[in-house]
């Protein structure tokens, strides 16, 4: 049986905390073809190198600031204290490009990847440029940073964004899918990389276990059944099927980085709702967005 859930540490490779689906990953997932993710923790003055491959990449600081050398040109990414601090600068690099990522003070950085054929220019997207969307309403409110979506970034294959869900709220809801090329839907693999924290203002005791939950289930004859407890550093792969909700447990905020790409001709995020639950969208009419949003710098 193929494993779709990778708790922290189970997808590590040499100096990478996570290395899944990328060209040089030693941990290859059966049938996984279109997306990849690397995460590294850098000590002060540390660095990681990504050799040139036929894959496009987006460098996303999780905490800390970073310098990225792309073919001798250095780009400075003003980072953030953590993923709940609002948007951060990100850097897109095209195919067959070597990257050296370094940090003076140390921190953690994610790199979203996707095999690609067409080259697009390197682009620094500053935090101020990133479209911030408040999606849903009531207890389905969440905050989306759309730095790698088709409307915001010129790229070949992938769609990348990050989502913050306040404690007690549901996101990736109603359950939906994007596993077929048909009218109104595109076929896209998806990676969820999670982080969690005790909600701001909480009086939680020491040693608190910040958790959330992720659900994925079958939409056709292909079997998949995921009901995973997730924490900082965990990854869930969604090859197909209905997915959602991603649930922030009461008392704990949830973040996830989404990486999507597929084999179809269009770089679009077109989805179908589970017909049992799609009606929930209409229930948001007239409701306010959760006042805890937006999380900002």
PDB file of C-alpha atoms in Angstrom:
ATOM      1  CA  UNK A   1       0.000   0.000   0.000  1.00  0.00           C
ATOM      2  CA  UNK A   2       1.328   3.452  -0.921  1.00  0.00           C
ATOM      3  CA  UNK A   3       1.988   5.780   2.009  1.00  0.00           C
ATOM      4  CA  UNK A   4       0.389   9.220   1.667  1.00  0.00           C
ATOM      5  CA  UNK A   5       1.201  10.563   5.174  1.00  0.00           C
ATOM      6  CA  UNK A   6       4.741  11.479   6.288  1.00  0.00           C
ATOM      7  CA  UNK A   7       5.098  12.531   9.935  1.00  0.00           C
ATOM      8  CA  UNK A   8       8.020  14.799  10.745  1.00  0.00           C
ATOM      9  CA  UNK A   9      11.337  13.071  10.117  1.00  0.00           C
ATOM     10  CA  UNK A  10      10.019  10.230   7.957  1.00  0.00           C
ATOM     11  CA  UNK A  11      10.746  12.004   4.647  1.00  0.00           C
ATOM     12  CA  UNK A  12      14.218  13.285   5.609  1.00  0.00           C
ATOM     13  CA  UNK A  13      17.257  12.989   3.344  1.00  0.00           C
ATOM     14  CA  UNK A  14      20.816  14.004   4.324  1.00  0.00           C
ATOM     15  CA  UNK A  15      20.551  17.748   5.124  1.00  0.00           C
ATOM     16  CA  UNK A  16      16.849  17.983   4.246  1.00  0.00           C
ATOM     17  CA  UNK A  17      14.060  17.651   6.824  1.00  0.00           C
ATOM     18  CA  UNK A  18      11.686  16.830   3.935  1.00  0.00           C
ATOM     19  CA  UNK A  19      12.622  15.630   0.453  1.00  0.00           C
ATOM     20  CA  UNK A  20       9.637  14.251  -1.441  1.00  0.00           C
ATOM     21  CA  UNK A  21       8.925  14.025  -5.154  1.00  0.00           C
ATOM     22  CA  UNK A  22      11.893  16.102  -6.294  1.00  0.00           C
ATOM     23  CA  UNK A  23      14.269  14.961  -9.014  1.00  0.00           C
ATOM     24  CA  UNK A  24      17.051  14.012  -6.578  1.00  0.00           C
ATOM     25  CA  UNK A  25      14.890  12.563  -3.783  1.00  0.00           C
ATOM     26  CA  UNK A  26      15.937   9.106  -2.658  1.00  0.00           C
ATOM     27  CA  UNK A  27      12.439   8.543  -1.254  1.00  0.00           C
ATOM     28  CA  UNK A  28      10.258   8.042  -4.320  1.00  0.00           C
ATOM     29  CA  UNK A  29       6.500   7.572  -3.953  1.00  0.00           C
ATOM     30  CA  UNK A  30       4.885   5.128  -6.363  1.00  0.00           C
ATOM     31  CA  UNK A  31       2.882   6.976  -8.999  1.00  0.00           C
ATOM     32  CA  UNK A  32       3.936  10.448  -7.794  1.00  0.00           C
ATOM     33  CA  UNK A  33       5.110  12.460 -10.829  1.00  0.00           C
ATOM     34  CA  UNK A  34       4.235  16.143 -10.894  1.00  0.00           C
ATOM     35  CA  UNK A  35       5.132  17.894  -7.616  1.00  0.00           C
ATOM     36  CA  UNK A  36       7.875  17.956  -5.023  1.00  0.00           C
ATOM     37  CA  UNK A  37       8.851  19.566  -1.739  1.00  0.00           C
ATOM     38  CA  UNK A  38      12.075  20.134   0.167  1.00  0.00           C
ATOM     39  CA  UNK A  39      12.381  21.655   3.653  1.00  0.00           C
ATOM     40  CA  UNK A  40      15.677  22.482   5.365  1.00  0.00           C
ATOM     41  CA  UNK A  41      16.693  23.828   8.767  1.00  0.00           C
ATOM     42  CA  UNK A  42      19.807  25.994   8.469  1.00  0.00           C
ATOM     43  CA  UNK A  43      22.169  26.822  11.318  1.00  0.00           C
ATOM     44  CA  UNK A  44      23.588  30.366  11.374  1.00  0.00           C
ATOM     45  CA  UNK A  45      25.743  30.845   8.249  1.00  0.00           C
ATOM     46  CA  UNK A  46      24.482  27.512   6.937  1.00  0.00           C
ATOM     47  CA  UNK A  47      23.575  26.760   3.326  1.00  0.00           C
ATOM     48  CA  UNK A  48      21.947  24.162   1.086  1.00  0.00           C
ATOM     49  CA  UNK A  49      22.511  23.648  -2.627  1.00  0.00           C
ATOM     50  CA  UNK A  50      20.020  22.500  -5.255  1.00  0.00           C
ATOM     51  CA  UNK A  51      21.770  21.405  -8.466  1.00  0.00           C
ATOM     52  CA  UNK A  52      20.244  22.239 -11.849  1.00  0.00           C
ATOM     53  CA  UNK A  53      17.375  19.959 -12.884  1.00  0.00           C
ATOM     54  CA  UNK A  54      14.454  20.148 -15.274  1.00  0.00           C
ATOM     55  CA  UNK A  55      12.179  21.397 -12.519  1.00  0.00           C
ATOM     56  CA  UNK A  56      10.904  24.844 -11.562  1.00  0.00           C
ATOM     57  CA  UNK A  57      11.130  25.969  -7.939  1.00  0.00           C
ATOM     58  CA  UNK A  58       9.764  28.473  -5.437  1.00  0.00           C
ATOM     59  CA  UNK A  59      11.823  29.251  -2.333  1.00  0.00           C
ATOM     60  CA  UNK A  60       9.559  30.016   0.655  1.00  0.00           C
ATOM     61  CA  UNK A  61      11.080  31.151   3.995  1.00  0.00           C
ATOM     62  CA  UNK A  62       9.227  29.510   6.902  1.00  0.00           C
ATOM     63  CA  UNK A  63      11.138  31.402   9.569  1.00  0.00           C
ATOM     64  CA  UNK A  64      14.185  33.593   9.156  1.00  0.00           C
ATOM     65  CA  UNK A  65      15.629  35.500   6.202  1.00  0.00           C
ATOM     66  CA  UNK A  66      17.644  34.001   3.346  1.00  0.00           C
ATOM     67  CA  UNK A  67      19.981  34.810   0.476  1.00  0.00           C
ATOM     68  CA  UNK A  68      19.479  32.836  -2.735  1.00  0.00           C
ATOM     69  CA  UNK A  69      22.249  32.673  -5.326  1.00  0.00           C
ATOM     70  CA  UNK A  70      20.806  31.955  -8.774  1.00  0.00           C
ATOM     71  CA  UNK A  71      23.578  31.617 -11.339  1.00  0.00           C
ATOM     72  CA  UNK A  72      25.761  34.200  -9.609  1.00  0.00           C
ATOM     73  CA  UNK A  73      22.974  36.697  -8.935  1.00  0.00           C
ATOM     74  CA  UNK A  74      22.078  36.945  -5.245  1.00  0.00           C
ATOM     75  CA  UNK A  75      18.501  37.687  -4.194  1.00  0.00           C
ATOM     76  CA  UNK A  76      17.723  38.709  -0.619  1.00  0.00           C
ATOM     77  CA  UNK A  77      14.518  37.301   0.868  1.00  0.00           C
ATOM     78  CA  UNK A  78      13.261  39.271   3.842  1.00  0.00           C
ATOM     79  CA  UNK A  79      11.666  36.488   5.807  1.00  0.00           C
ATOM     80  CA  UNK A  80       9.410  36.350   8.837  1.00  0.00           C
ATOM     81  CA  UNK A  81       9.412  35.296  12.464  1.00  0.00           C
ATOM     82  CA  UNK A  82       7.214  32.293  11.644  1.00  0.00           C
ATOM     83  CA  UNK A  83       4.551  31.167   9.180  1.00  0.00           C
ATOM     84  CA  UNK A  84       1.809  32.837  11.228  1.00  0.00           C
ATOM     85  CA  UNK A  85       3.433  36.275  10.838  1.00  0.00           C
ATOM     86  CA  UNK A  86       1.892  37.036   7.450  1.00  0.00           C
ATOM     87  CA  UNK A  87       3.378  36.797   3.940  1.00  0.00           C
ATOM     88  CA  UNK A  88       7.090  36.600   3.184  1.00  0.00           C
ATOM     89  CA  UNK A  89       9.236  37.324   0.155  1.00  0.00           C
ATOM     90  CA  UNK A  90       9.485  34.270  -2.110  1.00  0.00           C
ATOM     91  CA  UNK A  91      11.712  33.514  -5.096  1.00  0.00           C
ATOM     92  CA  UNK A  92      10.760  31.671  -8.299  1.00  0.00           C
ATOM     93  CA  UNK A  93      13.469  30.069 -10.423  1.00  0.00           C
ATOM     94  CA  UNK A  94      13.035  28.445 -13.799  1.00  0.00           C
ATOM     95  CA  UNK A  95      14.266  25.074 -15.020  1.00  0.00           C
ATOM     96  CA  UNK A  96      17.875  23.851 -15.182  1.00  0.00           C
ATOM     97  CA  UNK A  97      18.988  26.427 -12.613  1.00  0.00           C
ATOM     98  CA  UNK A  98      21.268  25.808  -9.635  1.00  0.00           C
ATOM     99  CA  UNK A  99      20.338  27.434  -6.326  1.00  0.00           C
ATOM    100  CA  UNK A 100      22.421  28.072  -3.219  1.00  0.00           C
ATOM    101  CA  UNK A 101      20.272  29.089  -0.253  1.00  0.00           C
ATOM    102  CA  UNK A 102      22.054  30.540   2.787  1.00  0.00           C
ATOM    103  CA  UNK A 103      21.148  32.345   6.000  1.00  0.00           C
ATOM    104  CA  UNK A 104      23.214  34.538   8.287  1.00  0.00           C
ATOM    105  CA  UNK A 105      21.072  33.951  11.359  1.00  0.00           C
ATOM    106  CA  UNK A 106      19.647  30.535  10.477  1.00  0.00           C
ATOM    107  CA  UNK A 107      16.067  29.460   9.952  1.00  0.00           C
ATOM    108  CA  UNK A 108      13.846  27.071   8.066  1.00  0.00           C
ATOM    109  CA  UNK A 109      13.072  27.223   4.371  1.00  0.00           C
ATOM    110  CA  UNK A 110      10.781  25.285   2.012  1.00  0.00           C
ATOM    111  CA  UNK A 111      11.285  24.784  -1.722  1.00  0.00           C
ATOM    112  CA  UNK A 112       8.298  23.792  -3.840  1.00  0.00           C
ATOM    113  CA  UNK A 113       9.237  22.001  -7.072  1.00  0.00           C
ATOM    114  CA  UNK A 114       7.624  20.658 -10.227  1.00  0.00           C
ATOM    115  CA  UNK A 115       9.121  18.913 -13.272  1.00  0.00           C
ATOM    116  CA  UNK A 116       8.830  21.365 -16.164  1.00  0.00           C
ATOM    117  CA  UNK A 117       9.927  21.909 -19.769  1.00  0.00           C
ATOM    118  CA  UNK A 118       9.408  25.605 -20.465  1.00  0.00           C
ATOM    119  CA  UNK A 119      11.757  28.090 -18.821  1.00  0.00           C
ATOM    120  CA  UNK A 120      10.477  31.271 -17.208  1.00  0.00           C
ATOM    121  CA  UNK A 121      12.641  34.033 -15.733  1.00  0.00           C
ATOM    122  CA  UNK A 122      13.713  34.150 -12.113  1.00  0.00           C
ATOM    123  CA  UNK A 123      11.406  36.422 -10.122  1.00  0.00           C
ATOM    124  CA  UNK A 124      11.510  37.785  -6.600  1.00  0.00           C
ATOM    125  CA  UNK A 125       7.961  38.287  -5.285  1.00  0.00           C
ATOM    126  CA  UNK A 126       8.043  40.571  -2.268  1.00  0.00           C
ATOM    127  CA  UNK A 127       5.694  40.189   0.679  1.00  0.00           C
ATOM    128  CA  UNK A 128       4.012  43.483  -0.244  1.00  0.00           C
ATOM    129  CA  UNK A 129       3.178  42.131  -3.731  1.00  0.00           C
ATOM    130  CA  UNK A 130       1.562  38.888  -2.590  1.00  0.00           C
ATOM    131  CA  UNK A 131      -2.233  38.768  -2.967  1.00  0.00           C
ATOM    132  CA  UNK A 132      -3.765  37.980   0.447  1.00  0.00           C
ATOM    133  CA  UNK A 133      -7.220  36.410   0.182  1.00  0.00           C
ATOM    134  CA  UNK A 134      -9.649  35.935   3.072  1.00  0.00           C
ATOM    135  CA  UNK A 135     -11.641  32.912   1.954  1.00  0.00           C
ATOM    136  CA  UNK A 136     -14.858  31.518   3.402  1.00  0.00           C
ATOM    137  CA  UNK A 137     -16.717  32.937   6.399  1.00  0.00           C
ATOM    138  CA  UNK A 138     -17.605  32.126   9.992  1.00  0.00           C
ATOM    139  CA  UNK A 139     -15.809  29.022  11.244  1.00  0.00           C
ATOM    140  CA  UNK A 140     -14.743  28.227   7.672  1.00  0.00           C
ATOM    141  CA  UNK A 141     -12.697  31.446   7.417  1.00  0.00           C
ATOM    142  CA  UNK A 142      -9.046  31.140   6.383  1.00  0.00           C
ATOM    143  CA  UNK A 143      -6.271  33.294   4.953  1.00  0.00           C
ATOM    144  CA  UNK A 144      -4.571  32.438   1.653  1.00  0.00           C
ATOM    145  CA  UNK A 145      -1.274  33.838   0.318  1.00  0.00           C
ATOM    146  CA  UNK A 146      -1.523  33.413  -3.464  1.00  0.00           C
ATOM    147  CA  UNK A 147       2.115  34.008  -4.463  1.00  0.00           C
ATOM    148  CA  UNK A 148       2.374  31.069  -6.878  1.00  0.00           C
ATOM    149  CA  UNK A 149      -1.054  31.044  -8.519  1.00  0.00           C
ATOM    150  CA  UNK A 150      -1.558  31.674 -12.260  1.00  0.00           C
ATOM    151  CA  UNK A 151      -2.865  35.208 -11.644  1.00  0.00           C
ATOM    152  CA  UNK A 152       0.192  36.149  -9.572  1.00  0.00           C
ATOM    153  CA  UNK A 153       3.136  34.281 -11.113  1.00  0.00           C
ATOM    154  CA  UNK A 154       4.242  33.308 -14.614  1.00  0.00           C
ATOM    155  CA  UNK A 155       5.379  29.687 -14.470  1.00  0.00           C
ATOM    156  CA  UNK A 156       5.189  26.457 -16.451  1.00  0.00           C
ATOM    157  CA  UNK A 157       3.447  23.823 -14.344  1.00  0.00           C
ATOM    158  CA  UNK A 158       2.889  24.389 -10.665  1.00  0.00           C
ATOM    159  CA  UNK A 159       0.421  26.305  -8.516  1.00  0.00           C
ATOM    160  CA  UNK A 160       1.702  27.171  -5.023  1.00  0.00           C
ATOM    161  CA  UNK A 161       0.068  28.985  -2.116  1.00  0.00           C
ATOM    162  CA  UNK A 162      -0.077  28.905   1.680  1.00  0.00           C
ATOM    163  CA  UNK A 163      -3.100  28.892   3.991  1.00  0.00           C
ATOM    164  CA  UNK A 164      -3.526  29.944   7.620  1.00  0.00           C
ATOM    165  CA  UNK A 165      -6.532  28.600   9.518  1.00  0.00           C
ATOM    166  CA  UNK A 166      -7.342  30.075  12.958  1.00  0.00           C
ATOM    167  CA  UNK A 167      -7.891  27.757  15.907  1.00  0.00           C
ATOM    168  CA  UNK A 168     -11.170  25.861  15.713  1.00  0.00           C
ATOM    169  CA  UNK A 169     -11.804  26.638  12.022  1.00  0.00           C
ATOM    170  CA  UNK A 170     -12.022  24.333   9.010  1.00  0.00           C
ATOM    171  CA  UNK A 171     -10.314  24.972   5.671  1.00  0.00           C
ATOM    172  CA  UNK A 172     -10.050  22.999   2.405  1.00  0.00           C
ATOM    173  CA  UNK A 173     -13.793  22.802   2.891  1.00  0.00           C
ATOM    174  CA  UNK A 174     -16.241  21.745   1.553  1.00  0.00           C
ATOM    175  CA  UNK A 175     -14.385  18.618   0.428  1.00  0.00           C
ATOM    176  CA  UNK A 176     -13.370  18.920  -3.203  1.00  0.00           C
ATOM    177  CA  UNK A 177     -11.256  17.207  -5.818  1.00  0.00           C
ATOM    178  CA  UNK A 178      -9.106  17.982  -8.840  1.00  0.00           C
ATOM    179  CA  UNK A 179      -8.201  14.559 -10.224  1.00  0.00           C
ATOM    180  CA  UNK A 180      -9.723  14.570 -13.732  1.00  0.00           C
ATOM    181  CA  UNK A 181      -9.195  16.559 -16.908  1.00  0.00           C
ATOM    182  CA  UNK A 182     -12.750  17.515 -17.799  1.00  0.00           C
ATOM    183  CA  UNK A 183     -14.929  20.568 -18.230  1.00  0.00           C
ATOM    184  CA  UNK A 184     -14.605  22.612 -15.033  1.00  0.00           C
ATOM    185  CA  UNK A 185     -11.867  20.470 -13.448  1.00  0.00           C
ATOM    186  CA  UNK A 186      -8.120  19.987 -13.832  1.00  0.00           C
ATOM    187  CA  UNK A 187      -6.019  17.009 -12.753  1.00  0.00           C
ATOM    188  CA  UNK A 188      -3.541  18.120 -10.076  1.00  0.00           C
ATOM    189  CA  UNK A 189      -1.454  16.272  -7.505  1.00  0.00           C
ATOM    190  CA  UNK A 190      -1.274  18.191  -4.228  1.00  0.00           C
ATOM    191  CA  UNK A 191       1.157  18.378  -1.331  1.00  0.00           C
ATOM    192  CA  UNK A 192       0.180  19.692   2.106  1.00  0.00           C
ATOM    193  CA  UNK A 193       3.077  20.699   4.367  1.00  0.00           C
ATOM    194  CA  UNK A 194       1.807  21.575   7.873  1.00  0.00           C
ATOM    195  CA  UNK A 195       2.818  23.745  10.802  1.00  0.00           C
ATOM    196  CA  UNK A 196       0.815  24.328  13.990  1.00  0.00           C
ATOM    197  CA  UNK A 197       1.037  26.648  16.985  1.00  0.00           C
ATOM    198  CA  UNK A 198      -0.776  27.399  20.217  1.00  0.00           C
ATOM    199  CA  UNK A 199      -3.272  30.131  19.343  1.00  0.00           C
ATOM    200  CA  UNK A 200      -2.241  33.679  20.198  1.00  0.00           C
ATOM    201  CA  UNK A 201      -3.520  34.784  23.579  1.00  0.00           C
ATOM    202  CA  UNK A 202      -3.955  31.230  24.870  1.00  0.00           C
ATOM    203  CA  UNK A 203      -2.815  30.311  28.356  1.00  0.00           C
ATOM    204  CA  UNK A 204      -1.630  26.846  27.397  1.00  0.00           C
ATOM    205  CA  UNK A 205       0.727  25.023  29.778  1.00  0.00           C
ATOM    206  CA  UNK A 206       4.241  24.004  28.814  1.00  0.00           C
ATOM    207  CA  UNK A 207       4.642  20.916  26.661  1.00  0.00           C
ATOM    208  CA  UNK A 208       1.399  21.543  24.775  1.00  0.00           C
ATOM    209  CA  UNK A 209       0.945  19.360  21.669  1.00  0.00           C
ATOM    210  CA  UNK A 210      -0.348  21.649  18.879  1.00  0.00           C
ATOM    211  CA  UNK A 211      -2.347  19.441  16.504  1.00  0.00           C
ATOM    212  CA  UNK A 212      -4.640  19.592  13.511  1.00  0.00           C
ATOM    213  CA  UNK A 213      -6.324  17.045  11.253  1.00  0.00           C
ATOM    214  CA  UNK A 214      -6.458  16.299   7.531  1.00  0.00           C
ATOM    215  CA  UNK A 215      -9.003  14.180   5.646  1.00  0.00           C
ATOM    216  CA  UNK A 216      -8.699  12.582   2.173  1.00  0.00           C
ATOM    217  CA  UNK A 217     -11.114   9.966   0.797  1.00  0.00           C
ATOM    218  CA  UNK A 218     -11.976   8.212  -2.454  1.00  0.00           C
ATOM    219  CA  UNK A 219     -13.938   9.872  -5.252  1.00  0.00           C
ATOM    220  CA  UNK A 220     -13.900   6.825  -7.567  1.00  0.00           C
ATOM    221  CA  UNK A 221     -12.620   3.254  -7.613  1.00  0.00           C
ATOM    222  CA  UNK A 222      -9.086   4.311  -6.655  1.00  0.00           C
ATOM    223  CA  UNK A 223      -8.670   3.568  -2.937  1.00  0.00           C
ATOM    224  CA  UNK A 224      -7.542   6.278  -0.520  1.00  0.00           C
ATOM    225  CA  UNK A 225      -8.588   6.833   3.088  1.00  0.00           C
ATOM    226  CA  UNK A 226      -6.613   9.358   5.153  1.00  0.00           C
ATOM    227  CA  UNK A 227      -7.702  10.748   8.519  1.00  0.00           C
ATOM    228  CA  UNK A 228      -4.402  12.071   9.834  1.00  0.00           C
ATOM    229  CA  UNK A 229      -3.390  13.953  12.952  1.00  0.00           C
ATOM    230  CA  UNK A 230      -0.857  16.568  11.786  1.00  0.00           C
ATOM    231  CA  UNK A 231       1.772  18.736  13.474  1.00  0.00           C
ATOM    232  CA  UNK A 232       4.648  20.996  12.486  1.00  0.00           C
ATOM    233  CA  UNK A 233       6.799  19.280   9.866  1.00  0.00           C
ATOM    234  CA  UNK A 234       4.223  16.715   8.728  1.00  0.00           C
ATOM    235  CA  UNK A 235       3.337  16.182   5.058  1.00  0.00           C
ATOM    236  CA  UNK A 236       0.219  14.708   3.453  1.00  0.00           C
ATOM    237  CA  UNK A 237       0.173  13.815  -0.245  1.00  0.00           C
ATOM    238  CA  UNK A 238      -3.109  13.972  -2.183  1.00  0.00           C
ATOM    239  CA  UNK A 239      -2.783  12.025  -5.440  1.00  0.00           C
ATOM    240  CA  UNK A 240      -6.534  12.032  -6.161  1.00  0.00           C
ATOM    241  CA  UNK A 241      -9.863  11.905  -4.360  1.00  0.00           C
ATOM    242  CA  UNK A 242     -11.951  14.214  -2.226  1.00  0.00           C
ATOM    243  CA  UNK A 243      -9.859  16.150   0.277  1.00  0.00           C
ATOM    244  CA  UNK A 244     -10.904  18.302   3.177  1.00  0.00           C
ATOM    245  CA  UNK A 245     -11.469  19.436   5.692  1.00  0.00           C
ATOM    246  CA  UNK A 246      -8.104  20.504   7.059  1.00  0.00           C
ATOM    247  CA  UNK A 247      -9.102  21.159  10.664  1.00  0.00           C
ATOM    248  CA  UNK A 248      -7.390  23.481  13.121  1.00  0.00           C
ATOM    249  CA  UNK A 249      -8.191  21.980  16.513  1.00  0.00           C
ATOM    250  CA  UNK A 250      -9.557  24.389  19.146  1.00  0.00           C
ATOM    251  CA  UNK A 251      -6.626  26.128  20.822  1.00  0.00           C
ATOM    252  CA  UNK A 252      -4.240  25.630  17.867  1.00  0.00           C
ATOM    253  CA  UNK A 253      -3.710  27.615  14.673  1.00  0.00           C
ATOM    254  CA  UNK A 254      -2.842  25.677  11.511  1.00  0.00           C
ATOM    255  CA  UNK A 255      -0.666  26.591   8.522  1.00  0.00           C
ATOM    256  CA  UNK A 256      -0.113  24.615   5.357  1.00  0.00           C
ATOM    257  CA  UNK A 257       1.890  25.098   2.195  1.00  0.00           C
ATOM    258  CA  UNK A 258       0.146  23.715  -0.901  1.00  0.00           C
ATOM    259  CA  UNK A 259       2.040  22.581  -3.999  1.00  0.00           C
ATOM    260  CA  UNK A 260      -0.053  21.493  -6.998  1.00  0.00           C
ATOM    261  CA  UNK A 261       0.751  20.422 -10.572  1.00  0.00           C
ATOM    262  CA  UNK A 262      -0.549  17.908 -13.067  1.00  0.00           C
ATOM    263  CA  UNK A 263      -0.316  16.506 -16.580  1.00  0.00           C
ATOM    264  CA  UNK A 264      -3.036  18.600 -18.226  1.00  0.00           C
ATOM    265  CA  UNK A 265      -2.551  21.376 -20.780  1.00  0.00           C
ATOM    266  CA  UNK A 266      -3.885  24.150 -18.536  1.00  0.00           C
ATOM    267  CA  UNK A 267      -2.190  25.615 -15.461  1.00  0.00           C
ATOM    268  CA  UNK A 268      -5.444  26.215 -13.605  1.00  0.00           C
ATOM    269  CA  UNK A 269      -6.956  25.237 -10.253  1.00  0.00           C
ATOM    270  CA  UNK A 270     -10.396  23.997 -11.286  1.00  0.00           C
ATOM    271  CA  UNK A 271     -12.231  21.884  -8.716  1.00  0.00           C
ATOM    272  CA  UNK A 272     -15.393  19.869  -8.157  1.00  0.00           C
ATOM    273  CA  UNK A 273     -17.093  19.882  -4.745  1.00  0.00           C
ATOM    274  CA  UNK A 274     -18.264  16.652  -3.146  1.00  0.00           C
ATOM    275  CA  UNK A 275     -21.982  16.841  -4.033  1.00  0.00           C
ATOM    276  CA  UNK A 276     -22.885  15.710  -0.514  1.00  0.00           C
ATOM    277  CA  UNK A 277     -21.282  18.820   0.997  1.00  0.00           C
ATOM    278  CA  UNK A 278     -21.023  21.527  -1.660  1.00  0.00           C
ATOM    279  CA  UNK A 279     -24.169  23.231  -0.342  1.00  0.00           C
ATOM    280  CA  UNK A 280     -22.137  24.459   2.630  1.00  0.00           C
ATOM    281  CA  UNK A 281     -20.680  27.274   0.508  1.00  0.00           C
ATOM    282  CA  UNK A 282     -24.117  28.903   0.307  1.00  0.00           C
ATOM    283  CA  UNK A 283     -24.447  28.802   4.100  1.00  0.00           C
ATOM    284  CA  UNK A 284     -21.677  31.412   4.317  1.00  0.00           C
ATOM    285  CA  UNK A 285     -23.847  34.070   2.685  1.00  0.00           C
ATOM    286  CA  UNK A 286     -24.340  36.893   5.153  1.00  0.00           C
ATOM    287  CA  UNK A 287     -21.689  35.621   7.576  1.00  0.00           C
ATOM    288  CA  UNK A 288     -18.665  37.744   8.457  1.00  0.00           C
ATOM    289  CA  UNK A 289     -15.079  36.636   8.014  1.00  0.00           C
ATOM    290  CA  UNK A 290     -13.516  35.515  11.290  1.00  0.00           C
ATOM    291  CA  UNK A 291     -12.297  38.720  13.018  1.00  0.00           C
ATOM    292  CA  UNK A 292      -8.991  37.031  13.934  1.00  0.00           C
ATOM    293  CA  UNK A 293      -8.018  37.397  10.252  1.00  0.00           C
ATOM    294  CA  UNK A 294      -5.818  38.543   8.714  1.00  0.00           C
ATOM    295  CA  UNK A 295      -2.686  37.280  10.449  1.00  0.00           C
ATOM    296  CA  UNK A 296      -0.217  40.016   9.506  1.00  0.00           C
ATOM    297  CA  UNK A 297       3.428  40.916   9.799  1.00  0.00           C
TER     298      UNK A 297
END
